[in-house]
Coordinates of C-alpha atoms in Angstrom, one line a residue:
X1 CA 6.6 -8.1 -49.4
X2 CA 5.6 -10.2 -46.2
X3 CA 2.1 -10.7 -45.2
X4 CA 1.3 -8.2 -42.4
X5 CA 1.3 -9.5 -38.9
X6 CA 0.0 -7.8 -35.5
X7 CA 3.3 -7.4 -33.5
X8 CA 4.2 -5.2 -30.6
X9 CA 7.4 -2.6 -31.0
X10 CA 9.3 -1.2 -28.1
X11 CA 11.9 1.1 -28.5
X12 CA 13.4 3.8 -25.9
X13 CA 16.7 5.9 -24.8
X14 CA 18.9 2.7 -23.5
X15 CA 22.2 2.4 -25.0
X16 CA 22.5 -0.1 -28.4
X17 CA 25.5 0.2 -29.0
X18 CA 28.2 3.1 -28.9
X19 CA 28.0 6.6 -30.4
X20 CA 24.9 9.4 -29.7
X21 CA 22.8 7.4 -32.6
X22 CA 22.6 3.8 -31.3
X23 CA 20.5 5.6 -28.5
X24 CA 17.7 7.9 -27.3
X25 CA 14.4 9.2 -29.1
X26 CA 16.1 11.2 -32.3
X27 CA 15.0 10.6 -35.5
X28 CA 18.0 8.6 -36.8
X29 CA 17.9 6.0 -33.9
X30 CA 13.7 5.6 -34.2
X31 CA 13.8 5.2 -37.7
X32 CA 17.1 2.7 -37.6
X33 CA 15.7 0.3 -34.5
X34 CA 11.9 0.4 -36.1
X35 CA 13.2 -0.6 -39.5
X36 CA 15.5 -3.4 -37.5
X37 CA 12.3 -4.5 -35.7
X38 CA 10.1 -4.9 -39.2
X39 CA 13.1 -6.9 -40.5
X40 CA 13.3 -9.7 -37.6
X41 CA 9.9 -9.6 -37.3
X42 CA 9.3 -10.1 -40.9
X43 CA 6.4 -8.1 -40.4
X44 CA 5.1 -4.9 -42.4
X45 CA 3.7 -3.2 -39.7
X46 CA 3.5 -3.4 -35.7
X47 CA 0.2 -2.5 -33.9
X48 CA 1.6 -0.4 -30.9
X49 CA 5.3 1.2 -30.7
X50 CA 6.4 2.1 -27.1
X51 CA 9.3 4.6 -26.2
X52 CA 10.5 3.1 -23.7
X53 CA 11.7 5.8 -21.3
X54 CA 12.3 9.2 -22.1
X55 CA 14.8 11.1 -23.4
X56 CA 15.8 14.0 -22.1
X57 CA 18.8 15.1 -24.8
X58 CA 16.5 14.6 -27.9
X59 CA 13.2 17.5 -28.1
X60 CA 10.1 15.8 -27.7
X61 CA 8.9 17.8 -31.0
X62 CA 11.6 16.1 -32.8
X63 CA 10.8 12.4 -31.2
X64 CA 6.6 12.8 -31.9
X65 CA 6.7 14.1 -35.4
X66 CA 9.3 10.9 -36.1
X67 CA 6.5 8.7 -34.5
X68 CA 3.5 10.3 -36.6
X69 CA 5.5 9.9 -39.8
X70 CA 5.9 6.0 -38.4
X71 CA 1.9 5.7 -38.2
X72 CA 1.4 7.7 -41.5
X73 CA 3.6 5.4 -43.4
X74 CA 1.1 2.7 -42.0
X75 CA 4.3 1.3 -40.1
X76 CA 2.8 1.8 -37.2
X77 CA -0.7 1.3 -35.8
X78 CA -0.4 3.0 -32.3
X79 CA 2.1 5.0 -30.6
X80 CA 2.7 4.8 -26.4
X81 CA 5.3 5.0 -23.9
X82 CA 6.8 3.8 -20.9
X83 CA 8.3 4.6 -17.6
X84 CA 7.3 8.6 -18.5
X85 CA 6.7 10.8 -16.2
X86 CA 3.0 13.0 -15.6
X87 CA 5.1 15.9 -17.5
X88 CA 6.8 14.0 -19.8
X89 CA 3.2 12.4 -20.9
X90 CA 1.7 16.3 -21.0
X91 CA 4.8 17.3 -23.0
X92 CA 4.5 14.5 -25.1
X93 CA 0.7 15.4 -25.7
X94 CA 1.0 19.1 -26.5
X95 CA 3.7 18.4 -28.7
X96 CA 1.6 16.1 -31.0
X97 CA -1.2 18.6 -30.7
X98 CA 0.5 21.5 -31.8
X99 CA 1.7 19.4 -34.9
X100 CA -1.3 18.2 -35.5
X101 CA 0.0 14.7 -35.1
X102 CA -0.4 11.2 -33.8
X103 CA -0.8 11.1 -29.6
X104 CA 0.3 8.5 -27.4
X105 CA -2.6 6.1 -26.6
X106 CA -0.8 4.1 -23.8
X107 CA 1.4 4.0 -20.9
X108 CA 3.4 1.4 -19.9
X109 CA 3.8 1.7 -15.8
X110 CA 5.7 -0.4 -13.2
X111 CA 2.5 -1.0 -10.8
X112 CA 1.7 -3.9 -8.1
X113 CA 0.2 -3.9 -4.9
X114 CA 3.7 -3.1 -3.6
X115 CA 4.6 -0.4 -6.5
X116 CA 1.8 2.3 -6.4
X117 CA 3.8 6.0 -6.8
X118 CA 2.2 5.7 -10.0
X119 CA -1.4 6.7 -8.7
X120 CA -0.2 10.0 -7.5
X121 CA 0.5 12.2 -10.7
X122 CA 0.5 9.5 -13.5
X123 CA -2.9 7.6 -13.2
X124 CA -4.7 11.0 -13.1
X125 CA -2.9 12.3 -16.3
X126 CA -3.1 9.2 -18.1
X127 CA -6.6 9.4 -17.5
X128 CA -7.3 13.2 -18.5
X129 CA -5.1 12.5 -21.6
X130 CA -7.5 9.6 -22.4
X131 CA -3.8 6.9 -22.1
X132 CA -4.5 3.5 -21.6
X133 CA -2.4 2.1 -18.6
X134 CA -0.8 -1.4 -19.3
X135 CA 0.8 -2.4 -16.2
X136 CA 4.3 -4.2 -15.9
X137 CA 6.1 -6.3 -12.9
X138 CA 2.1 -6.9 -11.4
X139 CA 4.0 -9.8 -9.7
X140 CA 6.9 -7.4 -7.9
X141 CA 10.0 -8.9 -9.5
X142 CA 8.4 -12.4 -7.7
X143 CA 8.2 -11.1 -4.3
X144 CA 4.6 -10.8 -4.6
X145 CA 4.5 -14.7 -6.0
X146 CA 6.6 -15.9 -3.1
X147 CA 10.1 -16.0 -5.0
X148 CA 12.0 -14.1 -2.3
X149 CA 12.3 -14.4 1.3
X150 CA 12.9 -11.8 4.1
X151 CA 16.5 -11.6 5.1
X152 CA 17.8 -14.2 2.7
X153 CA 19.8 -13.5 -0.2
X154 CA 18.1 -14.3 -3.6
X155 CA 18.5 -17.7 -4.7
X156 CA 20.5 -18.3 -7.8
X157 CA 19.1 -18.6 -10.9
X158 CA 16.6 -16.0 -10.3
X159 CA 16.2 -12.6 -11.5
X160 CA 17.1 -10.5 -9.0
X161 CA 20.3 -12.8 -8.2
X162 CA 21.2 -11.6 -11.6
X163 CA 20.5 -8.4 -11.3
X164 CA 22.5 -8.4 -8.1
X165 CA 25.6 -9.9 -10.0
X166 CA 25.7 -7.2 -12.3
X167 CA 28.8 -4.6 -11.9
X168 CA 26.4 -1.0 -12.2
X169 CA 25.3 0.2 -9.2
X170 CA 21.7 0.9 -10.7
X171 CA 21.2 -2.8 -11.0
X172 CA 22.1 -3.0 -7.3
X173 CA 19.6 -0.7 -6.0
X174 CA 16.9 -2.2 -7.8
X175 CA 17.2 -5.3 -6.1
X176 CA 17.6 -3.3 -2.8
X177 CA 14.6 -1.7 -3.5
X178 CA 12.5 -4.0 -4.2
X179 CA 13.7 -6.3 -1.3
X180 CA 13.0 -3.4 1.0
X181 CA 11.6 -4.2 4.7
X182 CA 8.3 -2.3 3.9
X183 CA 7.5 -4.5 0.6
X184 CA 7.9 -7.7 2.4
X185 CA 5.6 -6.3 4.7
X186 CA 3.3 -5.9 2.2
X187 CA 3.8 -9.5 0.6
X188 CA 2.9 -11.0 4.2
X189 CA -0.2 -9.0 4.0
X190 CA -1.2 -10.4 0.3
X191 CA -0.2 -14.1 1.9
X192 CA -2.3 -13.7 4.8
X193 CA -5.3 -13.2 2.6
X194 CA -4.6 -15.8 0.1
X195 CA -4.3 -18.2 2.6
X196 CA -7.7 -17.0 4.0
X197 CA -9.0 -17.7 0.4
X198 CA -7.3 -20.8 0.0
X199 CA -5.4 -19.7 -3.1
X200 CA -2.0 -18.6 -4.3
X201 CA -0.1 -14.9 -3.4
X202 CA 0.3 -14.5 -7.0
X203 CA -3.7 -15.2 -7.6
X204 CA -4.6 -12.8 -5.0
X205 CA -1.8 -9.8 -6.4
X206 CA -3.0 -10.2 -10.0
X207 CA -6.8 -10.1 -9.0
X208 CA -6.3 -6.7 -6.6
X209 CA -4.6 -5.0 -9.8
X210 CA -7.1 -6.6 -12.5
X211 CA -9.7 -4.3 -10.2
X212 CA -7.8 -1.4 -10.1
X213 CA -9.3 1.8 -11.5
X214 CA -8.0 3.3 -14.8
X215 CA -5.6 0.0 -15.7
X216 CA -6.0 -1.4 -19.2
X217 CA -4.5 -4.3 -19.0
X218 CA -1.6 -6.6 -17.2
X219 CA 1.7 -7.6 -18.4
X220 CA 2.2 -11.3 -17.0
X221 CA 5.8 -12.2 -18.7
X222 CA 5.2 -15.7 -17.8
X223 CA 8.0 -17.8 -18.8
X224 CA 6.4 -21.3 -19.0
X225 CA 2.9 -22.6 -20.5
X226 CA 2.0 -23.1 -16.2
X227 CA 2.7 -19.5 -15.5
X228 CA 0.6 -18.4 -18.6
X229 CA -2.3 -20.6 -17.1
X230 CA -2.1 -19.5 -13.5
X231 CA -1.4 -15.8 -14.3
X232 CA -5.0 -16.1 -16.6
X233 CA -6.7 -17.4 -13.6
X234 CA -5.1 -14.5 -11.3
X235 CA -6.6 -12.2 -13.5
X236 CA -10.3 -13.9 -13.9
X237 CA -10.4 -14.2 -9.5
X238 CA -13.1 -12.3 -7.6
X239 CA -11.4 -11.0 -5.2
X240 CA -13.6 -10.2 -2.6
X241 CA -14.1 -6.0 -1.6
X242 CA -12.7 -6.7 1.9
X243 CA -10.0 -8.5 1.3
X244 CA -9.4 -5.6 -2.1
X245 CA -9.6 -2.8 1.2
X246 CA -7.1 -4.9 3.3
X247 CA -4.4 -4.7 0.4
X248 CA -5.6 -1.5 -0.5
X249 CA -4.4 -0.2 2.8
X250 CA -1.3 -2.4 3.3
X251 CA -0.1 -1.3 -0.2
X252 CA -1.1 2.9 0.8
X253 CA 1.7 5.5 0.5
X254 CA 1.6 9.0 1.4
X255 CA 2.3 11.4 -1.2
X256 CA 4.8 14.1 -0.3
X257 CA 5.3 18.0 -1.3
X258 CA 8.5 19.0 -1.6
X259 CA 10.1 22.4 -1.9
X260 CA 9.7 22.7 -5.5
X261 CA 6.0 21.9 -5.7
X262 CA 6.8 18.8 -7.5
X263 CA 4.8 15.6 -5.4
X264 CA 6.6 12.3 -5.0
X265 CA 5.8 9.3 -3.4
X266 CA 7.0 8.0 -0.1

């Protein structure tokens, strides 16, 4: 048997491949994709499994009591999840509680100076269900690091040119939406005070989050040994409490209540 090694899982309901059991949250799919994951890792174990998104076909009874029978084996160390909603993460909760299994210990959130719909619902359960909050895209797809500019297509080579060469429409509203008039609006803002600190739009994102109440930790993604390094420092800045209250507000969206009692952000 290999020696065991500290390696991070993710697994969730995208599409691997064709039939209802190359996707999802079932049992069959969980137990084929960690299995696959232990083998290219070479690994015995992996110290926190992520469901990626949720999975609405699959009972979240059926998807927990897979994952506790994952930590039992000693498989896995730690079970989260990502992209879930406030009820999804409640569901998810009760579920392990009533089988007196494993919880979720994370969440995995898309949250940025220019991405906060998270703190209306999500933050606040995470926090009475005692998740840790690991937060991904702190950089906004690059906006925020002064990858895109307003007006201008993206330039090729970058992500969101290919995510805007892709045929699904989903992959074209994604880069629509993150190239939105109002989030450019909000990377001048972080510009105008990195400039006023003498330091970098992605030092000055990265330190506002870093600060943020009820956020574990950050998910750089750095691509080179540079990014790695400057994405450290980011985190490490003091950012001072005015210039934290001048993104704060910049950054602000007003929760909504619709008909059905269900708040979203706008």
């Amino acid at each position: 048997m290999a020696p065991c090694r500290r390696r991070p899982g993710h697994q969730g309901a995208a599409p691997q491949g064709a039939g209802p059991n190359r996707r999802g949250l079932s049992r069959v799919h969980l137990t084929r994709a960690l299995e696959a994951s232990l083998r290219r890792l070479d690994t015995d174990y992996v110290d926190l499994y992520q469901c990626h998104v949720a999975d609405p076909d699959t009972p979240i009874e059926e998807t927990m009591a897979t994952l506790d029978g994952f930590v039992r084996a000693g498989k896995v160390r730690y079970i989260g999840c990502s992209n879930f909603t406030a009820a999804g993460i409640v569901s998810a909760q009760w579920a392990a509680q009533r089988g007196a299994g494993t919880p979720f210990v994370s969440l995995q959130a898309n949250y940025s100076v220019m991405a906060r719909a998270i703190e209306a619902e999500i933050l606040p359960t995470c926090v009475q269900s005692g998740l840790g909050v690991l937060a991904y895209s702190p950089l906004g797809s690059g906006l925020l690091a002064g990858r895109y500019r307003r007006d201008t297509p993206p330039e090729p080579g970058s992500r969101l040119a290919e995510w805007a060469g892709m045929p699904s429409p989903m992959a074209r509203d994604f880069v629509a939406g993150v190239l939105a008039p109002r989030h450019f609006d909000i990377a001048d803002e972080v510009t105008a005070v990195a400039t006023a600190l003498h330091t970098t739009t992605a030092t000055i994102a990265l330190a506002w989050l870093a600060r943020r109440p009820s956020i574990t930790s950050v998910i750089l993604g750095p691509r080179t040994a540079d990014q790695l390094t400057a994405g450290l420092a980011g985190l490490a800045f003091d950012l001072p409490a005015q210039a934290a209250a001048r993104l704060d507000a910049a950054g602000q969206f007003t929760v909504v209540p619709p008909a059905n009692g269900q708040h979203r952000a706008a």
